[in-house]
Structures are given as structure tokens and as C-alpha cells.
PDB file of C-alpha atoms in Angstrom:
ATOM      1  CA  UNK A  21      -5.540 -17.753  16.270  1.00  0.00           C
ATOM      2  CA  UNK A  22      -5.982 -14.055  17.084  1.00  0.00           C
ATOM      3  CA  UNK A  23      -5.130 -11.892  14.123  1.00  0.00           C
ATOM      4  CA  UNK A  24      -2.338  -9.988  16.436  1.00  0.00           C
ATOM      5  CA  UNK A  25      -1.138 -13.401  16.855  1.00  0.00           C
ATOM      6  CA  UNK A  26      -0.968 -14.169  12.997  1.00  0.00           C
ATOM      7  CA  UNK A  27       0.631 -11.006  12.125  1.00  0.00           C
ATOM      8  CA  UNK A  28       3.307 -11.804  14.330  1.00  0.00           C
ATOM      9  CA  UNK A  29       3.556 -15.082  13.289  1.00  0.00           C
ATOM     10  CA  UNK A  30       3.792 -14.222   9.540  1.00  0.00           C
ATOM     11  CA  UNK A  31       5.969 -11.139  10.221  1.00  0.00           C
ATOM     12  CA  UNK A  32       8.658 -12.894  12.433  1.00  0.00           C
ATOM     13  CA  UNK A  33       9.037 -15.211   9.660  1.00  0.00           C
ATOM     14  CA  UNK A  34      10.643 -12.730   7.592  1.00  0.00           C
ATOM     15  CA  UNK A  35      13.799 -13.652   8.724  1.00  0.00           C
ATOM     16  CA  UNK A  36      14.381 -16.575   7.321  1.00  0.00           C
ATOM     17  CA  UNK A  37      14.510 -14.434   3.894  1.00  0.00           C
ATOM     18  CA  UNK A  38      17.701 -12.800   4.633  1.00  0.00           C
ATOM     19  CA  UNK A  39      19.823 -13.608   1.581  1.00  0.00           C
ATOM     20  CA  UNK A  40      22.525 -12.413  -0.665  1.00  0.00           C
ATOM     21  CA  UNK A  41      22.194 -10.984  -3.575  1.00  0.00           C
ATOM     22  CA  UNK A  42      23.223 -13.679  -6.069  1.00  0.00           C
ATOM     23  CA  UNK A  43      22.262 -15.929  -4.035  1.00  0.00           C
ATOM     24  CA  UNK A  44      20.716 -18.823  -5.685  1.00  0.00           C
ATOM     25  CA  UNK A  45      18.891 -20.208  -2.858  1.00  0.00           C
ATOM     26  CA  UNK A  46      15.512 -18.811  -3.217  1.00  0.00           C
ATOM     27  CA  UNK A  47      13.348 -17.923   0.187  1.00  0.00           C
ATOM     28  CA  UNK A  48       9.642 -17.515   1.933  1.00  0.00           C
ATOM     29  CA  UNK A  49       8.727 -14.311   2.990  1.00  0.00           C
ATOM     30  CA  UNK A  50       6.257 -14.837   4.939  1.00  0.00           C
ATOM     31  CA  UNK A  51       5.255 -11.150   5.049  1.00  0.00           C
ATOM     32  CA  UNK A  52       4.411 -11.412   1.364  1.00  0.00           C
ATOM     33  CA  UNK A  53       1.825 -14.742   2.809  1.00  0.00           C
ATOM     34  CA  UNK A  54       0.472 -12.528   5.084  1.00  0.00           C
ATOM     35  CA  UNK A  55      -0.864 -10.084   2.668  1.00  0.00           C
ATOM     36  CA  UNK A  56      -1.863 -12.744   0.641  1.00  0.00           C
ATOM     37  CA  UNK A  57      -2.730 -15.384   3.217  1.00  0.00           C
ATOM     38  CA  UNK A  58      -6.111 -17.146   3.633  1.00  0.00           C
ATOM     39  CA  UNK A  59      -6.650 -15.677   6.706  1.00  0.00           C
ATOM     40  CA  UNK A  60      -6.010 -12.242   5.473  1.00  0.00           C
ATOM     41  CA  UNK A  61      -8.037 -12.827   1.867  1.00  0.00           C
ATOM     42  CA  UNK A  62     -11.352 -13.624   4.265  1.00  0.00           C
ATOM     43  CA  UNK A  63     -11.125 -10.704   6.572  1.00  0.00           C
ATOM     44  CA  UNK A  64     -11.301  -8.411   3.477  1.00  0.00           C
ATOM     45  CA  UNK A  65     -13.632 -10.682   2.010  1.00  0.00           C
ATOM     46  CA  UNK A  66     -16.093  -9.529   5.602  1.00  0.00           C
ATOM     47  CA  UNK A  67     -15.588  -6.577   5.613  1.00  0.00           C
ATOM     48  CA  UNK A  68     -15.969  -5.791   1.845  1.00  0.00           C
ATOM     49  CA  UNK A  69     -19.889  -7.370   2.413  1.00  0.00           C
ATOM     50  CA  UNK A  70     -20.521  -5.076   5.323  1.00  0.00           C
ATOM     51  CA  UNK A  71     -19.425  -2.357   3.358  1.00  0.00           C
ATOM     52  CA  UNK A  72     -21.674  -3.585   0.351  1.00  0.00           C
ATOM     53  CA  UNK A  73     -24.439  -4.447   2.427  1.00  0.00           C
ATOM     54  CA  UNK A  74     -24.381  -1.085   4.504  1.00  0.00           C
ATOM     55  CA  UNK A  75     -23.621  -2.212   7.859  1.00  0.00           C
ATOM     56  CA  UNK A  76     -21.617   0.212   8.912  1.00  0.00           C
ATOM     57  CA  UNK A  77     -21.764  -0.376  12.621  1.00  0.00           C
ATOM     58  CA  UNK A  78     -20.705  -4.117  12.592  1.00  0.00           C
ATOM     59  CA  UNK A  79     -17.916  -2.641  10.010  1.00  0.00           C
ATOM     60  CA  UNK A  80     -17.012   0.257  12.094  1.00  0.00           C
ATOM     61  CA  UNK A  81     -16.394  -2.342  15.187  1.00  0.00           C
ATOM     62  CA  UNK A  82     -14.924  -5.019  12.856  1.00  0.00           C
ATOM     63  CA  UNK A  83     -12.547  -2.183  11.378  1.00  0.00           C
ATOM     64  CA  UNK A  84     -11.565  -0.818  14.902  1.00  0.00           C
ATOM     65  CA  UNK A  85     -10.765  -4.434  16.442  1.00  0.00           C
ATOM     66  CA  UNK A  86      -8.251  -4.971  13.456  1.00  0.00           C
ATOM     67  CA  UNK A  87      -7.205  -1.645  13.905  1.00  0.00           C
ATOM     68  CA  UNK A  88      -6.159  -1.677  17.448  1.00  0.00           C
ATOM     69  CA  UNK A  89      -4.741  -5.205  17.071  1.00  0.00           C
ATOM     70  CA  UNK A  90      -2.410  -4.053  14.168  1.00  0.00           C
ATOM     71  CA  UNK A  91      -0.859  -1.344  16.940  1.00  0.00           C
ATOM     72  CA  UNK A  92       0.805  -4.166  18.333  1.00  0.00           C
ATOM     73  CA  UNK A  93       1.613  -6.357  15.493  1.00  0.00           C
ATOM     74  CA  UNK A  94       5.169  -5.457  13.232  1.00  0.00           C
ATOM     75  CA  UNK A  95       4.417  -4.841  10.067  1.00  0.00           C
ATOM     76  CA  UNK A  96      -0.107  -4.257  11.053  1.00  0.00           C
ATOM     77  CA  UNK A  97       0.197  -1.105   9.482  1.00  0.00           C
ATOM     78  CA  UNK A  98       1.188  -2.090   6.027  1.00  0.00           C
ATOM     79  CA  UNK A  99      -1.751  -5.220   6.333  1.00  0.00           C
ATOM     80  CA  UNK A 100      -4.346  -2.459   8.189  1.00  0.00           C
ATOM     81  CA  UNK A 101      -3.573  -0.004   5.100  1.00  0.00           C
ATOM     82  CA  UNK A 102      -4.339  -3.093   2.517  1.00  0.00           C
ATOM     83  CA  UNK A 103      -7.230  -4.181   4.198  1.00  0.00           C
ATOM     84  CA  UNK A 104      -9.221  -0.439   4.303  1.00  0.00           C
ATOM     85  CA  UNK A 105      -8.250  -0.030   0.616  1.00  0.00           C
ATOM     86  CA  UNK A 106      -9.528  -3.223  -0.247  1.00  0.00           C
ATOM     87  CA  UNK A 107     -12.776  -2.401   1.727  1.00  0.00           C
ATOM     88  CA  UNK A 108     -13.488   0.636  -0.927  1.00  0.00           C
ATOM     89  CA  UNK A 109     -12.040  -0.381  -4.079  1.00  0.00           C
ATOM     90  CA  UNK A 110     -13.434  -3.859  -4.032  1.00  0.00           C
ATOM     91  CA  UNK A 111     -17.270  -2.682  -4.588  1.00  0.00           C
ATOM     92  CA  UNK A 112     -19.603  -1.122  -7.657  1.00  0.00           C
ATOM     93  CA  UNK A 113     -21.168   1.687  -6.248  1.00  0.00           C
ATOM     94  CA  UNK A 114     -18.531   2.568  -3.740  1.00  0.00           C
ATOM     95  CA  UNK A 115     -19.081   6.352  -4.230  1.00  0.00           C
ATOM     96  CA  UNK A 116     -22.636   6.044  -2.438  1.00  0.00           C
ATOM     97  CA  UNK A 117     -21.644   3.612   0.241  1.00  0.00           C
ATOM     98  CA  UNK A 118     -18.178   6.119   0.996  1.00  0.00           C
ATOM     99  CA  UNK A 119     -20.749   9.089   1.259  1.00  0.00           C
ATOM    100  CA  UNK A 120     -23.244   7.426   3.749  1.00  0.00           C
ATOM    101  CA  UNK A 121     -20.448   5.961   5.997  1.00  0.00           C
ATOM    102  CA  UNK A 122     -19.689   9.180   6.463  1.00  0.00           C
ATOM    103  CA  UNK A 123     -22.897   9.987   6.950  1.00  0.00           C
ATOM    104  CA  UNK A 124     -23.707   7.834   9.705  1.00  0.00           C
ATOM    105  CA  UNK A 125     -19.655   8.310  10.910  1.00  0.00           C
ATOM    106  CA  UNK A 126     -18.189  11.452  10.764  1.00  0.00           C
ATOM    107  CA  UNK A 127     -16.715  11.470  13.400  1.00  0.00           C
ATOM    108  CA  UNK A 128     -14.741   8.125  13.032  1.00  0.00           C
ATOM    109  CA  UNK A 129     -11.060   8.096  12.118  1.00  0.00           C
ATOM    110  CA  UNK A 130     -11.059   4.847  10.225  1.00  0.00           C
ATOM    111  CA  UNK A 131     -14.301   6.014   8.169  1.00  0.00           C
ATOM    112  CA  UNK A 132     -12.145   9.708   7.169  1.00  0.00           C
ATOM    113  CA  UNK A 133      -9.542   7.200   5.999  1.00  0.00           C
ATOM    114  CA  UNK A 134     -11.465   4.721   4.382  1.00  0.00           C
ATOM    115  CA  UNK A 135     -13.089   8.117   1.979  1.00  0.00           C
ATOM    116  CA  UNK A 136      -9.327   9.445   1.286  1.00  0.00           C
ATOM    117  CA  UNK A 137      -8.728   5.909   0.217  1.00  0.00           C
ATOM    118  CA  UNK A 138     -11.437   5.727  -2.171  1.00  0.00           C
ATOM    119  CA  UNK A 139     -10.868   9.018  -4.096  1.00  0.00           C
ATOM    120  CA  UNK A 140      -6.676   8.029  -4.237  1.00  0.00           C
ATOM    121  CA  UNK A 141      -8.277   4.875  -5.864  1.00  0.00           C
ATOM    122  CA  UNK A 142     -11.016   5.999  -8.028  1.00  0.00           C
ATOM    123  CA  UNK A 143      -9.358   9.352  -9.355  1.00  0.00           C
ATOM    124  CA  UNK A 144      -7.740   8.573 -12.253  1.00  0.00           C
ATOM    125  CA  UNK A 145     -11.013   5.909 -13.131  1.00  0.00           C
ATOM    126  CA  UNK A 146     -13.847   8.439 -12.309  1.00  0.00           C
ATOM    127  CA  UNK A 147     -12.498  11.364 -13.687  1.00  0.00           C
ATOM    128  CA  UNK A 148     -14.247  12.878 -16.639  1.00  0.00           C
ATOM    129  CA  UNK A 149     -17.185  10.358 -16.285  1.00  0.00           C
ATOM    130  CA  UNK A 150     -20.264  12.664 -15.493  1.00  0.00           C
ATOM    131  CA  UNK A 151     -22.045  12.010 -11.635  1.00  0.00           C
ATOM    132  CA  UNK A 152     -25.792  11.689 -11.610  1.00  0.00           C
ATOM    133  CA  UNK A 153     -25.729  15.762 -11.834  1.00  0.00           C
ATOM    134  CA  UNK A 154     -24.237  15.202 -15.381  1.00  0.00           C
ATOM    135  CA  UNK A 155     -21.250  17.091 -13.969  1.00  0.00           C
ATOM    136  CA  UNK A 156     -17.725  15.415 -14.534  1.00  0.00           C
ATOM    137  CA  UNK A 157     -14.787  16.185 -12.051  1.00  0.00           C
ATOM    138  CA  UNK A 158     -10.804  15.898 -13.148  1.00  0.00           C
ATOM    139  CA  UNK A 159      -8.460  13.841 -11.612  1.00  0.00           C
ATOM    140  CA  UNK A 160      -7.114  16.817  -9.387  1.00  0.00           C
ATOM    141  CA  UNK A 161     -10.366  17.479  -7.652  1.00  0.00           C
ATOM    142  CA  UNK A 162     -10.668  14.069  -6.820  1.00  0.00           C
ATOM    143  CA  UNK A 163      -7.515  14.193  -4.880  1.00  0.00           C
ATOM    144  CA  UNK A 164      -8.379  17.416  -3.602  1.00  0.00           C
ATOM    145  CA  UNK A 165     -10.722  15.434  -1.905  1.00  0.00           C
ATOM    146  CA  UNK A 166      -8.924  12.603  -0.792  1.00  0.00           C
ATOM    147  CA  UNK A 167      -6.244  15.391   0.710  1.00  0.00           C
ATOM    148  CA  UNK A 168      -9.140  16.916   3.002  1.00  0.00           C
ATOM    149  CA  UNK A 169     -10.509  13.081   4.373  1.00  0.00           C
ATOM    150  CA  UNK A 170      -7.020  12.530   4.596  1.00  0.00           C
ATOM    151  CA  UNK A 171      -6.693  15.778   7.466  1.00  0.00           C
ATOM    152  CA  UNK A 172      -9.797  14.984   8.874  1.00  0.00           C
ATOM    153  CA  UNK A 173      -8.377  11.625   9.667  1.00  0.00           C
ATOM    154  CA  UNK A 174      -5.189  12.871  10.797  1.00  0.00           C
ATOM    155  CA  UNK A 175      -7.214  15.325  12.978  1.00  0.00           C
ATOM    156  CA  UNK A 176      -9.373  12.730  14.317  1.00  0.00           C
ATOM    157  CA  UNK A 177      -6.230  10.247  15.419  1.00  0.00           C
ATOM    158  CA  UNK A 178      -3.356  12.421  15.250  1.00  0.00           C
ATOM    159  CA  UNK A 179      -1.143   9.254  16.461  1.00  0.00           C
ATOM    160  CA  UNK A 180      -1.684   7.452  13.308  1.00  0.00           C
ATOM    161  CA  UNK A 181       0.756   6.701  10.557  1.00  0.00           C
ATOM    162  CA  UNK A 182      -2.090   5.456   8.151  1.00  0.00           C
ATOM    163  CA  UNK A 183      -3.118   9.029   6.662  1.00  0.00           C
ATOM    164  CA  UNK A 184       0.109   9.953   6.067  1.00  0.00           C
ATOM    165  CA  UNK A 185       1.045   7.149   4.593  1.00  0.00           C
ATOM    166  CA  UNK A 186      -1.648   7.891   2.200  1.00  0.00           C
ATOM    167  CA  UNK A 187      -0.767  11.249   1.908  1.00  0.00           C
ATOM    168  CA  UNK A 188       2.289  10.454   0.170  1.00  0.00           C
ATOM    169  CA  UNK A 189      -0.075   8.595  -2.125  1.00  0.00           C
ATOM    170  CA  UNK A 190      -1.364  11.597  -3.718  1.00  0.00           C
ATOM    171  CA  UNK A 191       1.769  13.509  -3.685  1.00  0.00           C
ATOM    172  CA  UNK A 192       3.384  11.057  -5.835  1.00  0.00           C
ATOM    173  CA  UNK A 193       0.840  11.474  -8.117  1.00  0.00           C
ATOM    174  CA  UNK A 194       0.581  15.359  -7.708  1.00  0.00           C
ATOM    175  CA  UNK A 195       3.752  16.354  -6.938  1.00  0.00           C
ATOM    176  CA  UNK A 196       2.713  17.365  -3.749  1.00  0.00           C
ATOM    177  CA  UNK A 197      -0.221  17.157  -1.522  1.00  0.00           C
ATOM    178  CA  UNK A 198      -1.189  19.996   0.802  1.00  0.00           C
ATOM    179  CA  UNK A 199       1.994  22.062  -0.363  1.00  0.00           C
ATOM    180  CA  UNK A 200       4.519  18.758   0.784  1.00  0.00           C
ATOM    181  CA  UNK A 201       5.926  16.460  -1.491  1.00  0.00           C
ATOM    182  CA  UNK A 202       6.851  12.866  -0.819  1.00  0.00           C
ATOM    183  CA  UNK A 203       9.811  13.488   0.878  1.00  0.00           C
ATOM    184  CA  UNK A 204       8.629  15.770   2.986  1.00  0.00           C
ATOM    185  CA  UNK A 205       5.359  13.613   3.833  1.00  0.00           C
ATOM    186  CA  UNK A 206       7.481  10.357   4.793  1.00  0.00           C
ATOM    187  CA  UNK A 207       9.596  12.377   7.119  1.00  0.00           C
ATOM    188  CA  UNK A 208       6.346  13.609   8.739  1.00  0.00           C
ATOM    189  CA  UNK A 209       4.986   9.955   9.035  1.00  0.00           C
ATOM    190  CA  UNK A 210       8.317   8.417  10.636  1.00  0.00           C
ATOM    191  CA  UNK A 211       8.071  11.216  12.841  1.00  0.00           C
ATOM    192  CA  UNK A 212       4.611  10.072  14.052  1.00  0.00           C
ATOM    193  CA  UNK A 213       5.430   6.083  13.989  1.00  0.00           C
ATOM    194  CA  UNK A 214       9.016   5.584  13.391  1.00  0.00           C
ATOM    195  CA  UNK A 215       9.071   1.671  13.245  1.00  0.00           C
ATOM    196  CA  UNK A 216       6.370   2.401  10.058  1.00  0.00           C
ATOM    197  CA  UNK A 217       6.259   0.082   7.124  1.00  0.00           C
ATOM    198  CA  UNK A 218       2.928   1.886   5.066  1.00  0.00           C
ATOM    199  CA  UNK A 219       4.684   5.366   4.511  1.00  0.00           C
ATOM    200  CA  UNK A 220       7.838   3.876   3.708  1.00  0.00           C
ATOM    201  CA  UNK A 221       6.692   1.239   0.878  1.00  0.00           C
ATOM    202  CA  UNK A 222       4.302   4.258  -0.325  1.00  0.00           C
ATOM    203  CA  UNK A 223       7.601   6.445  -0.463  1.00  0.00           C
ATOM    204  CA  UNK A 224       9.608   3.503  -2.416  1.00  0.00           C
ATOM    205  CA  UNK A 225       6.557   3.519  -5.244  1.00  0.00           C
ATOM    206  CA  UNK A 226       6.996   6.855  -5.832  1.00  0.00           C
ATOM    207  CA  UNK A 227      10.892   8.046  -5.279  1.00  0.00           C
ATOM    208  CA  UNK A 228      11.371   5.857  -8.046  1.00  0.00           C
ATOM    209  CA  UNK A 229      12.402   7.471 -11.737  1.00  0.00           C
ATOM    210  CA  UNK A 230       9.402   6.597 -13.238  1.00  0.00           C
ATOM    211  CA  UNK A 231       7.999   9.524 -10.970  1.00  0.00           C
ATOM    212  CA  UNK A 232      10.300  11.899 -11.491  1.00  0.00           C
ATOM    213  CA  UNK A 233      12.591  10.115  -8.367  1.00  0.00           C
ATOM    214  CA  UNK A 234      15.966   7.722  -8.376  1.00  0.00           C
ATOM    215  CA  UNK A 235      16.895   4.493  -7.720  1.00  0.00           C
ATOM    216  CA  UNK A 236      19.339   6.451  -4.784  1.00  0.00           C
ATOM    217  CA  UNK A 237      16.050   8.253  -3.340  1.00  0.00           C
ATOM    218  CA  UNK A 238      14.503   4.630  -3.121  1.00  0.00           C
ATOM    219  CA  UNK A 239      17.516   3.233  -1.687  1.00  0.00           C
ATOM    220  CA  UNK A 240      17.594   5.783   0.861  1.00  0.00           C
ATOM    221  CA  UNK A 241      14.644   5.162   2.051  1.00  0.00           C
ATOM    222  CA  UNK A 242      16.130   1.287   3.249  1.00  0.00           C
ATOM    223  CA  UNK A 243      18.913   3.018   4.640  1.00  0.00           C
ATOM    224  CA  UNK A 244      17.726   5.379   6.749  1.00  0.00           C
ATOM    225  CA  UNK A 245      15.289   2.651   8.293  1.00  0.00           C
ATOM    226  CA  UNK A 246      18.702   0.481   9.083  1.00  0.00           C
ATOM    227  CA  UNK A 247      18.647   1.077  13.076  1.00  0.00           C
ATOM    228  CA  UNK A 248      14.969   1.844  13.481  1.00  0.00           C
ATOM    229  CA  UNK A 249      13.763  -1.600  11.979  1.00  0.00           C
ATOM    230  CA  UNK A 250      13.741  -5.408  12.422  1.00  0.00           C
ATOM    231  CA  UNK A 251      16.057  -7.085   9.645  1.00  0.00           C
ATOM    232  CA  UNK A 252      12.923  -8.755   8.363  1.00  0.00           C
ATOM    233  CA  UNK A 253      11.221  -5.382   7.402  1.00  0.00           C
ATOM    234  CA  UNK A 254      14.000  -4.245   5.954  1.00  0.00           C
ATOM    235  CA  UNK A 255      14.478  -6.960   3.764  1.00  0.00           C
ATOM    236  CA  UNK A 256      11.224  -6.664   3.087  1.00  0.00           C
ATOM    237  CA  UNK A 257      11.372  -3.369   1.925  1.00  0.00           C
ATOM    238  CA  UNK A 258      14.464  -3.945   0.231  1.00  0.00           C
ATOM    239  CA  UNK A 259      12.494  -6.636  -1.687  1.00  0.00           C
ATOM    240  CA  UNK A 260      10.083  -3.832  -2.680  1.00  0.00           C
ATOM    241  CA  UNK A 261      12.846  -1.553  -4.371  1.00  0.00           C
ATOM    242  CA  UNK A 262      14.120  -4.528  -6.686  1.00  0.00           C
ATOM    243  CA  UNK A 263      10.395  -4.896  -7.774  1.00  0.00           C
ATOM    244  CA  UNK A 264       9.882  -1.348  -8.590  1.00  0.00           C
ATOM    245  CA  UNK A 265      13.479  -1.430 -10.533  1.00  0.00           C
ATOM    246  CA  UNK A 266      12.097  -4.307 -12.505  1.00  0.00           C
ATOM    247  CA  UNK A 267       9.134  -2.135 -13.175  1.00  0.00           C
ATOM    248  CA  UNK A 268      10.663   0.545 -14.154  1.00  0.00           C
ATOM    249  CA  UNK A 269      13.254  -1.282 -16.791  1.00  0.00           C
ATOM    250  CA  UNK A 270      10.199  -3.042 -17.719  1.00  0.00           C
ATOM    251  CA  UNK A 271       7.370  -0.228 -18.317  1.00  0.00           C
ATOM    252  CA  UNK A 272       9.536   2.496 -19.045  1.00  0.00           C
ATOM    253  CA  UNK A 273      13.273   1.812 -20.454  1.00  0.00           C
ATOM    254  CA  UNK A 274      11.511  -1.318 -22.152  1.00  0.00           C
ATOM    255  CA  UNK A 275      15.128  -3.857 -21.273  1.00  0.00           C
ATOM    256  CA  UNK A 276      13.111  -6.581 -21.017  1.00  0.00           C
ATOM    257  CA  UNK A 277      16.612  -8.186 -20.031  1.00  0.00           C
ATOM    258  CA  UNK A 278      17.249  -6.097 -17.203  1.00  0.00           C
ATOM    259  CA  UNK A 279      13.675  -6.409 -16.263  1.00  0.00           C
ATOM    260  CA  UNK A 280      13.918  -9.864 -15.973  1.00  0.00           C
ATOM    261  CA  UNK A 281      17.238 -10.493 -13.935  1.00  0.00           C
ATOM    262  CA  UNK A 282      15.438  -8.114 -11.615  1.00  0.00           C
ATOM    263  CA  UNK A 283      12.272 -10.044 -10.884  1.00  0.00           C
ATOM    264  CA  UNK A 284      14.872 -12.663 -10.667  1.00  0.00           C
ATOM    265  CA  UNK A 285      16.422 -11.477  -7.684  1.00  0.00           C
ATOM    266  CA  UNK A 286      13.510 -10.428  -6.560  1.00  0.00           C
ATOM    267  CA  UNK A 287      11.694 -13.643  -6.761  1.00  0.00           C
ATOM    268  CA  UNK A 288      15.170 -15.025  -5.194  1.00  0.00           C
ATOM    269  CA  UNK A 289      14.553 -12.712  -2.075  1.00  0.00           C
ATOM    270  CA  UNK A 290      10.667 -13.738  -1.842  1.00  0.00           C
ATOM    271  CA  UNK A 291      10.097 -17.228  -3.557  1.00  0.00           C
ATOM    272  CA  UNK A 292       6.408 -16.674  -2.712  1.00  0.00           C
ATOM    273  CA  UNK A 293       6.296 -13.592  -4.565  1.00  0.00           C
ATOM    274  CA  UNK A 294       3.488 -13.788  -7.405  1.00  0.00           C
ATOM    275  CA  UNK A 295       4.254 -10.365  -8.568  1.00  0.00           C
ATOM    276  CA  UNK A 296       7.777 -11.662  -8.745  1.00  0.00           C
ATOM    277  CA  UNK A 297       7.375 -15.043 -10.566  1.00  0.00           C
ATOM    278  CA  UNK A 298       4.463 -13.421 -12.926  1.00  0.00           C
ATOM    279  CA  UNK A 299       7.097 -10.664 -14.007  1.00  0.00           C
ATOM    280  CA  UNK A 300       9.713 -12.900 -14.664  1.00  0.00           C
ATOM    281  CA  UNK A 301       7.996 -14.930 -16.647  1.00  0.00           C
ATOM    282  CA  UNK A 302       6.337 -12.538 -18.558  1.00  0.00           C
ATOM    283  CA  UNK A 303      10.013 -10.466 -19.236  1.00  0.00           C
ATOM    284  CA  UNK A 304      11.583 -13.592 -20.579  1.00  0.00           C
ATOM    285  CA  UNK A 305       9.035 -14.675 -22.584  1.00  0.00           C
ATOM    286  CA  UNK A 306       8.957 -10.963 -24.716  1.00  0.00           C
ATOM    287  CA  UNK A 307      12.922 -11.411 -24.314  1.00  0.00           C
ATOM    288  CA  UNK A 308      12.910 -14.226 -25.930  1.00  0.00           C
ATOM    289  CA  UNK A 309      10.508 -13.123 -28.725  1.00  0.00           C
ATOM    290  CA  UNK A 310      12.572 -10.294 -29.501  1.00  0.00           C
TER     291      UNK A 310
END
């Protein structure tokens, strides 16, 4: 099966999620198996050996096939998004290999994206740790960075969502990122695709308290999407605000009660949800102890 084909498969599936909250009948969301599908696992899994192995050509036509497939798949931007960050982050000496993909591909969109990627990844693991040069950079240059790969992407393909969607990345973490913040950055991105799902579960990460955002912001983000998206990506995303609520009663007001009737919905919208089932069961379990 062509990948087009399996996105839409897996997407279209989403559907048959739709519940109520309180509902006790749990569901598949068969979004969450596409990200995590076998199918999807062993596409990374290629492209992460080109990368290591420096083949940047066969990569840079593997990359653009997916790429241009994903335009016509609902929900391909979200899976195109995973699959370049898992490219870069899944590989020791990923610095070098960024620097001579660009090297060899300057001037190609995805290769731009895949070196904003990186930095948004490696940032807060590099910095301080001294380069060959014994110089050390902070966690703000290395964002600085991402922010100009980032523009040269959006330069390069203008009509993408998938820089911006980073974008609002780093201005979570910043507080802005080229002078916007990520408000300002998701209204930019819906702008350029409006039927987005990357920019949107970016913007739901960071809107939330534990970022200096609100439950509301996060909430808003569903709403606003209401006429512009199928029901199944708006469950979807409104799957992803319950999570980051558990996360936040879990990691930050530390109600490991709250926390876990959270992930309980949660895992109740998307039986199939790992992140959902592993934070339920490790909320009760401290629960319990205390």
C-alpha cells in the first residue's frame, strides 16, 4: 500500500473515536497507530540509516516522495513533521551529518528543516558541552540557529506549514522566536495551511500553564479549528489537550489524583494510547503509595 494510501487509511479511522466524555467505552484512534504503526516505525527506521550512512541523495529523494505524498494525506503533516525529527534526533554524531547535508543541499527545503529540527532538539542537551573548538554555546544560540534554518526553509517553500510549525517550537521555549510568540506563530501557520494539524498540536504543548499559557488558550486552539477540520482531527487534538492537562497536574501541581482521572479519559478517547495507559498507571500507582 502506498504511504498516501495508509495515511488515509489510518487517519479516516479516527472517527470511530468520537466519544463522550465519561464515556466508559474506550476507543482506537487510529491516528495515534499511524504514528506508531509498523509501517511508519520502518520508514524512519530508512531514513535514519541514510542519514547515518551519509546518503544524502537517496535521503533527499526518499524525504521528498514522503513529502509530496503527505500534501495529500489528512493529518501527513503531523506524520511528515515526526518522521524529519526522528531522522536527526535518532543518530550520535548528528551535528556532523546536519552540517554536511547542508553542505551537499543548501538549497533543499526539507534539508533547512531537517537542521532547525536538530538544534530545537539538541539545545537544551548540547548546551554548555564544549565543540571540538573547546568552545561551548548556551541554549539560546542554539535556537538562534534553529530560528535562521527555520527562515531559510520557509524561504525555500514558502507554501509549507512544517517550519512554522516548528517555529512555534522555539517560541514556546523562548518566549518568542523572531520577535512572535506562539500565538502569533500558529496564526501565521493556519494562514499558510489552514486544515494544519503540526502547528496546532505544537501550539497545544505550549499554551498550556506549565509554559506560562491556560488550559482556555489550549482549548481555544480546538475551537477555533471546529469548521476548518474533519471531526477525527479534532478529536484528535482534543485528545492531545487532556494529555497535556494530565501532564501538567502530574509534573507540576503534583495531584497525582487529578493526573490520573485525566490519562483516564484520555486513554478512554484513544485506547491505543501508550502515553495514555503508561501515565495512568504510573499516577495510580504513586496515588496509591501516598
Amino acid at each position: 500500500m502506498k504511504t498516501s494510501n495508509l495515511i488515509k487509511t489510518a487517519v479516516a479511522g479516527v472517527t470511530l473515536c468520537l466519544v463522550a466524555v465519561g464515556n466508559v467505552q474506550a476507543e482506537q484512534c487510529q491516528l495515534v497507530d499511524a504514528v506508531n504503526s509498523q509501517a511508519t516505525i520502518v520508514k524512519q527506521y530508512n531514513s535514519q540509516v541514510l542519514f547515518r550512512d551519509a546518503k544524502f541523495s537517496q535521503l533527499e529523494v526518499l524525504l521528498e516522495k514522503r513529502y509530496l505524498e503527505s500534501l495529500n494525506s489528512e493529518g501527513g503533516d503531523l506524520l511528515m513533521l515526526n518522521d524529519i525529527n526522528d531522522v536527526v534526533q535518532g543518530n550520535t554524531g548528528a551535528d556532523k551529518l546536519v552540517h554536511m547535508w547542508i553542505d551537499q543541499y543548501p538549497g533543499s527545503f526539507l534539508t533547512q528543516l531537517g537542521a532547525g529540527l536538530f538544534y530545537i532538539h539538541w539545545a537544551p542537551i548540547l548546551s554548555g558541552i564544549p565543540n571540538a573548538n573547546g568552545q561551548s554555546e548556551n541554549m539560546h544560540e542554539f535556537n538562534a540557529k534553529a530560528i535562521a534554518y527555520l527562515q531559510k526553509a520557509m524561504q525555500l517553500n514558502p507554501r509549507s506549514v512544517l517550519p512554522y510549525s516548528s517555529m512555534i517550537d522555539v517560541a514556546g521555549v523562548e518566549r518568542q522566536a523572531a520577535g512572535k510568540d506562539v500565538q502569533e506563530w500558529l496564526q501565521i501557520a493556519n494562514q499558510v495551511d489552514p486544515k494544519n494539524l503540526s502547528a496546532r498540536t505544537q501550539a497545544i504543548i505550549y499554551l498550556s500553564p506549565k509554559w506560562g499559557g491556560s488550559f482556555e488558550l489550549m482549548e481555544q486552539v480546538v475551537q477555533q479549528a471546529q469548521k476548518l477540520l474533519s471531526a477525527q482531527d479534532i478529536h484528535y487534538l482534543e485528545f492531545l489537550v487532556i494529555m497535556q492537562k494530565a501532564r501538567y497536574e502530574e509534573v507540576v501541581t503534583v495531584d497525582y489524583t487529578k493526573a490520573y482521572a485525566l490519562y483516564k479519559q484520555a486513554l478512554n478517547m484513544c485506547e491505543n494510547s501508550k502515553s495514555a495507559r503508561a501515565g495512568m498507571i504510573h499516577t495510580y500507582q504513586i496515588r496509591d503509595d501516598n
